[in-house]
Short mmCIF file of C-alpha atoms in Angstrom, two decimals:
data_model
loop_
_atom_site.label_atom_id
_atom_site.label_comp_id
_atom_site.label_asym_id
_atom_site.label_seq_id
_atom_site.Cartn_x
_atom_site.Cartn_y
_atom_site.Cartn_z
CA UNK A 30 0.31 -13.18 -9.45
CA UNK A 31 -0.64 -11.63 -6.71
CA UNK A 32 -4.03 -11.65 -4.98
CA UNK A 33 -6.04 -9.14 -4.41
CA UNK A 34 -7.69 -9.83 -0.89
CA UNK A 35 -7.88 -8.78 2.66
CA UNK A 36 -6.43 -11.27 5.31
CA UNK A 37 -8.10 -10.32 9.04
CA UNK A 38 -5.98 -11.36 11.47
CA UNK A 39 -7.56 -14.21 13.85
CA UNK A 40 -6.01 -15.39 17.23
CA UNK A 41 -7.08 -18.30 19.20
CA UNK A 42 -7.89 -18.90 22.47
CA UNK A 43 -5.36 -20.30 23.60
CA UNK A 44 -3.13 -17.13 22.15
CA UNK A 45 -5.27 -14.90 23.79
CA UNK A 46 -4.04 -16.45 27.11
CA UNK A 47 -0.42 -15.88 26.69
CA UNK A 48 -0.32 -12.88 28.33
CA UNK A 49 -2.27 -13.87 31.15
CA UNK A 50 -0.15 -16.38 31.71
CA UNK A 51 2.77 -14.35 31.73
CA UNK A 52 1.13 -12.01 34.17
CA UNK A 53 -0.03 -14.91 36.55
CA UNK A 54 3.61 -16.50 36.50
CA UNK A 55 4.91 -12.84 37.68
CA UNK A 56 2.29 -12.92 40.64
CA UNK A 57 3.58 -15.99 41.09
CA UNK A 58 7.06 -15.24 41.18
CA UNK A 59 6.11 -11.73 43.72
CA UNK A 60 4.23 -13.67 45.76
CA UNK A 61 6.89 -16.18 46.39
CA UNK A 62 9.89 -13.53 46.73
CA UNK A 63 7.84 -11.53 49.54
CA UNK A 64 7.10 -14.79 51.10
CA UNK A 65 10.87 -15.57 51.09
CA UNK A 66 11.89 -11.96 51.98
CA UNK A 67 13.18 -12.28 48.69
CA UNK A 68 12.92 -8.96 47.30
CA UNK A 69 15.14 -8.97 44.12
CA UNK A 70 12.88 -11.96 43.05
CA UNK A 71 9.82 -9.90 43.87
CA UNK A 72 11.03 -7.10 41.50
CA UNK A 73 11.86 -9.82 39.26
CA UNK A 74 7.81 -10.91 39.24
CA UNK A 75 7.11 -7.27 38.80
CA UNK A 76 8.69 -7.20 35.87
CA UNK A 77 7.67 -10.05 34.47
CA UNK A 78 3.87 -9.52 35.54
CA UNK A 79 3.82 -5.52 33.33
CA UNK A 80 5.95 -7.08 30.75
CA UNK A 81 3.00 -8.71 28.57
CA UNK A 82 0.72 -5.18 29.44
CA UNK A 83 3.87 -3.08 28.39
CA UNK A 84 4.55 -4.61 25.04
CA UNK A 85 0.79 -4.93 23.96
CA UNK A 86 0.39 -1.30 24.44
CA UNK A 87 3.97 -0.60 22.40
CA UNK A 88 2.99 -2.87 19.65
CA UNK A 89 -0.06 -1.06 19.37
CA UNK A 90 1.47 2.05 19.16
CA UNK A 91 3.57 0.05 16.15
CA UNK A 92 0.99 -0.73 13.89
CA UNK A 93 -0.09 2.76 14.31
CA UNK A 94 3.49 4.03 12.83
CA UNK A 95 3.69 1.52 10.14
CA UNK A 96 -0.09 2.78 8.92
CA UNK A 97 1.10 5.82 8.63
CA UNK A 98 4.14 5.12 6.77
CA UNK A 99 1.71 2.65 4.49
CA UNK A 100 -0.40 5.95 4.17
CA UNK A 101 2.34 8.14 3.39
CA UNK A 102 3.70 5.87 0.79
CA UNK A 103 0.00 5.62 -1.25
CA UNK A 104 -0.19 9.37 -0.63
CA UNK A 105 2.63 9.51 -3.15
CA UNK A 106 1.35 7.61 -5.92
CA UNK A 107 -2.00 9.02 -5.85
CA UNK A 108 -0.91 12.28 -6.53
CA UNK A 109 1.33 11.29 -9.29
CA UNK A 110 -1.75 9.24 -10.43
CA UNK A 111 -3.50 12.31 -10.03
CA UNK A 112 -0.97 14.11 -12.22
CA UNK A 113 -0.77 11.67 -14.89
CA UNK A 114 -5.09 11.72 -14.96
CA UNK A 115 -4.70 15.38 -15.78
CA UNK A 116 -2.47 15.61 -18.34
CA UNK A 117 -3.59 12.33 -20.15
CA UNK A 118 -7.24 14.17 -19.88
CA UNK A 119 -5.57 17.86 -21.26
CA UNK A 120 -3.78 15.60 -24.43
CA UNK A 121 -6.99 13.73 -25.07
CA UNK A 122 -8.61 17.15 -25.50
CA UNK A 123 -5.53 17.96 -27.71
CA UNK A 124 -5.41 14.90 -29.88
CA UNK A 125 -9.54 14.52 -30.00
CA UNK A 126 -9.39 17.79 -32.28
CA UNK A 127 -7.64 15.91 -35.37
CA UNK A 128 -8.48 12.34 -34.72
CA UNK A 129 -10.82 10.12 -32.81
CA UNK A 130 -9.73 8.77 -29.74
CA UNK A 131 -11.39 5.92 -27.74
CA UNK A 132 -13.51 7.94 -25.84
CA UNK A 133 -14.76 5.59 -23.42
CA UNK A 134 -11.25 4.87 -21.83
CA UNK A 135 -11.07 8.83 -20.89
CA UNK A 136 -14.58 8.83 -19.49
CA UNK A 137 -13.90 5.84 -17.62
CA UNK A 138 -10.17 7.87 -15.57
CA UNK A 139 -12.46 11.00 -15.82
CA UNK A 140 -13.25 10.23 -12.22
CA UNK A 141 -10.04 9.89 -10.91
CA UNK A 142 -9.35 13.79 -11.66
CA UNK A 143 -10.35 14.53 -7.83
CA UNK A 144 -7.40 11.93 -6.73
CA UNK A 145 -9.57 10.18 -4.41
CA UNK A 146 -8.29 6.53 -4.92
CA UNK A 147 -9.04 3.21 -2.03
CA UNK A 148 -6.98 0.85 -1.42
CA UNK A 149 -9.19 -1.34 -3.73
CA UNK A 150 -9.25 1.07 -6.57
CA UNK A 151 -6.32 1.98 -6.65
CA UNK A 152 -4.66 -0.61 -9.15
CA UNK A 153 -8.08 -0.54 -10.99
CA UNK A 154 -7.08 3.22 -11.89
CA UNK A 155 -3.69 2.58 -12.29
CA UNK A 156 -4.80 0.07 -15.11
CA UNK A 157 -7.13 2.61 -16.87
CA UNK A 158 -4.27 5.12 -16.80
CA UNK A 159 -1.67 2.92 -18.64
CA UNK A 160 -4.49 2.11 -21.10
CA UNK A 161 -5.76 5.70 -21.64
CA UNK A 162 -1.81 6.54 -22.08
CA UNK A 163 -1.25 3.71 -24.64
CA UNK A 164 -4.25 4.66 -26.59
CA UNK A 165 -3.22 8.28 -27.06
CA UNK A 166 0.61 6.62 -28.09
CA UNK A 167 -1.95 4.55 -30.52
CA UNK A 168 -3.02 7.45 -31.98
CA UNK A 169 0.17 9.63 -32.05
CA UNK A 170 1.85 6.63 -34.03
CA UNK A 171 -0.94 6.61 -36.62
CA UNK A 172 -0.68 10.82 -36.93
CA UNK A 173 2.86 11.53 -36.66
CA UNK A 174 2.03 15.17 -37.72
CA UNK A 175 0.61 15.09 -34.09
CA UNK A 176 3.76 14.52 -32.29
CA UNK A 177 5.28 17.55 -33.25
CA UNK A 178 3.32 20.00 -31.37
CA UNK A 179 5.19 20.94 -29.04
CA UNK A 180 2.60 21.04 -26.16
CA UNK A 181 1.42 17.40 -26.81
CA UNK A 182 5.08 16.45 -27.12
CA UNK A 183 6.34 17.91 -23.20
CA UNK A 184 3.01 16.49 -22.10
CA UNK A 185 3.80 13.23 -22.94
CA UNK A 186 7.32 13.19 -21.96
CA UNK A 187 5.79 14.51 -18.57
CA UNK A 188 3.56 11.39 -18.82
CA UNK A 189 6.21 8.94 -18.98
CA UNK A 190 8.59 10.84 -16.39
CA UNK A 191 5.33 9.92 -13.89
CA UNK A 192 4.95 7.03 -15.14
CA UNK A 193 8.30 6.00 -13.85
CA UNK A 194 7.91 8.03 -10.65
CA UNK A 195 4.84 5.71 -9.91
CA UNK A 196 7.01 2.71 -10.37
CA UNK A 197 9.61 4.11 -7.99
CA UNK A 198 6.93 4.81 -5.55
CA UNK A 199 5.43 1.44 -6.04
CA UNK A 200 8.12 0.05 -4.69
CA UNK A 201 8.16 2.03 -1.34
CA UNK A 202 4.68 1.27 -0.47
CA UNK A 203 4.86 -2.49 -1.47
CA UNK A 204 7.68 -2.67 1.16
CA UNK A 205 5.81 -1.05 4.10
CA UNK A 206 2.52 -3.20 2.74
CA UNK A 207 4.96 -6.19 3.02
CA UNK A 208 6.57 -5.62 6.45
CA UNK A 209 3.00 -4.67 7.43
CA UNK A 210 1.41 -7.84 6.12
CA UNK A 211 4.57 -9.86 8.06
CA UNK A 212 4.08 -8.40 11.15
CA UNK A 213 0.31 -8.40 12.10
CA UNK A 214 0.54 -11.83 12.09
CA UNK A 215 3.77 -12.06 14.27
CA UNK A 216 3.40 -14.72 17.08
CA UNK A 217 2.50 -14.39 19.65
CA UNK A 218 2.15 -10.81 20.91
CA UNK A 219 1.26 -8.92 17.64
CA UNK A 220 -1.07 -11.39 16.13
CA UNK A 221 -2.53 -10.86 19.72
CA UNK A 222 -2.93 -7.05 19.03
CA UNK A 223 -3.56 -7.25 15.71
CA UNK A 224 -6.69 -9.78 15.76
CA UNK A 225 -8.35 -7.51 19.29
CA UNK A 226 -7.63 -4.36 17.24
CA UNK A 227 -9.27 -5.62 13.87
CA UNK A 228 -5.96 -5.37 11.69
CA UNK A 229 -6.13 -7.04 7.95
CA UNK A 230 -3.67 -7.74 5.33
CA UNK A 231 -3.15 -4.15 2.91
CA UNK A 232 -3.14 -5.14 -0.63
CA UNK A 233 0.05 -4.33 -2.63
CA UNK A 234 0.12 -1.71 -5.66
CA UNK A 235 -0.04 -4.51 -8.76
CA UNK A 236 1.27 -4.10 -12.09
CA UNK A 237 -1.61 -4.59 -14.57
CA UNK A 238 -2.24 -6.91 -17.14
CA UNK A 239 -1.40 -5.55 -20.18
CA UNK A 240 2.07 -4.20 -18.50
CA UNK A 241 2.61 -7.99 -17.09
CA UNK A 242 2.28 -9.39 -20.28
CA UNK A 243 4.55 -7.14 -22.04
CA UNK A 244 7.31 -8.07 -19.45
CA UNK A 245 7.06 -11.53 -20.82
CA UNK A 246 7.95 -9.71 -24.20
CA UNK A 247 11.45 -10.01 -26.56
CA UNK A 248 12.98 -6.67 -26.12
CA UNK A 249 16.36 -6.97 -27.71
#
């Protein structure tokens, strides 16, 4: 199982100092080659000294590329969330007309018609989809007279065919979310960044529940 909850990233003091060390061994090190009319060991310090300052600022500029690829990925599963909200909401209307459907579970994914999901609500909504999708396959099993129109029929296939896209999808963003989670706390330069800049943990996309427990199903 996996669990739900933001990580921040915390260095120490001693971590913190790293790169100040580094820096102060390079001064070191220029100090001694000019001393020694030892120029190739200056350049050497040089080096060293802008090495931690160079790869702070890179690893920065990092984390900003793997948000956005984090982003990108969620981008895509909200709008097929946002496409599977609609058309379970159009079939509802649909089915509502002939038999009663559990109205609640509509009102409750109602909200999600605008597409604008969080990080925390997304696999919330996800959850209230698949339920609002298997209680309109509740209903279509009890009126079979249903399933023939042909507009509830393409709907539903079109329900399924995003249902799998999400899954695809899933598994892009849980990577980046993965690598991300890895790498913030990378010792000891990007835990460094990280921790100054505020970075937490990003909470993968979670299968819910009732999905979960059917996995644990006999299928054949």
């Amino acid at each position: 199982h996996v669990i739900a909850k933001v990580i921040p990233v915390k260095a120490g003091g001693t971590e913190k100092m790293i790169p100040y060390v580094i820096m102060a061994i390079g001064v070191i090190v220029i100090l001694a080659g000019f001393l020694n009319e030892n120029y190739i060991m200056a350049g050497v310090g040089v080096l060293v000294a802008v090495f931690p300052w160079w790869r702070l600022q890179q690893i920065s500029s990092e984390f900003n590329m793997m948000e956005q690829r984090i982003q990108t990925a969620a981008s895509e599963i909200d709008n097929f969330m946002e496409q599977r909200v609609r058309i379970l909401m159009n079939v509802s209307k649909l089915v509502e007309k002939s038999i009663d459907v559990d109205k609640n579970v509509f009102s409750d994914i109602a909200k999600y018609r605008s597409g604008n999901f969080s990080e925390e609500s997304r696999n919330e909504a996800n959850a209230q989809i698949n339920r609002a999708s298997h209680a309109i396959n509740v209903a279509l099993e009890n009126y079979p007279e249903l399933q023939s129109q042909a507009t509830i029929r393409d709907a539903m296939q079109q329900n399924s065919y995003l249902q799998r896209e999400i899954t695809a999808a899933r598994s892009f963003y849980n990577d980046a979310v993965n690598t991300w989670n890895r790498e913030i706390f990378s010792f000891p330069f990007k835990k460094i960044v990280a921790a100054k800049e505020g970075r937490t943990t990003r909470i993968p996309f979670i299968a819910d529940k009732e999905v979960k427990e059917k996995a644990k199903g006999v299928f054949f």
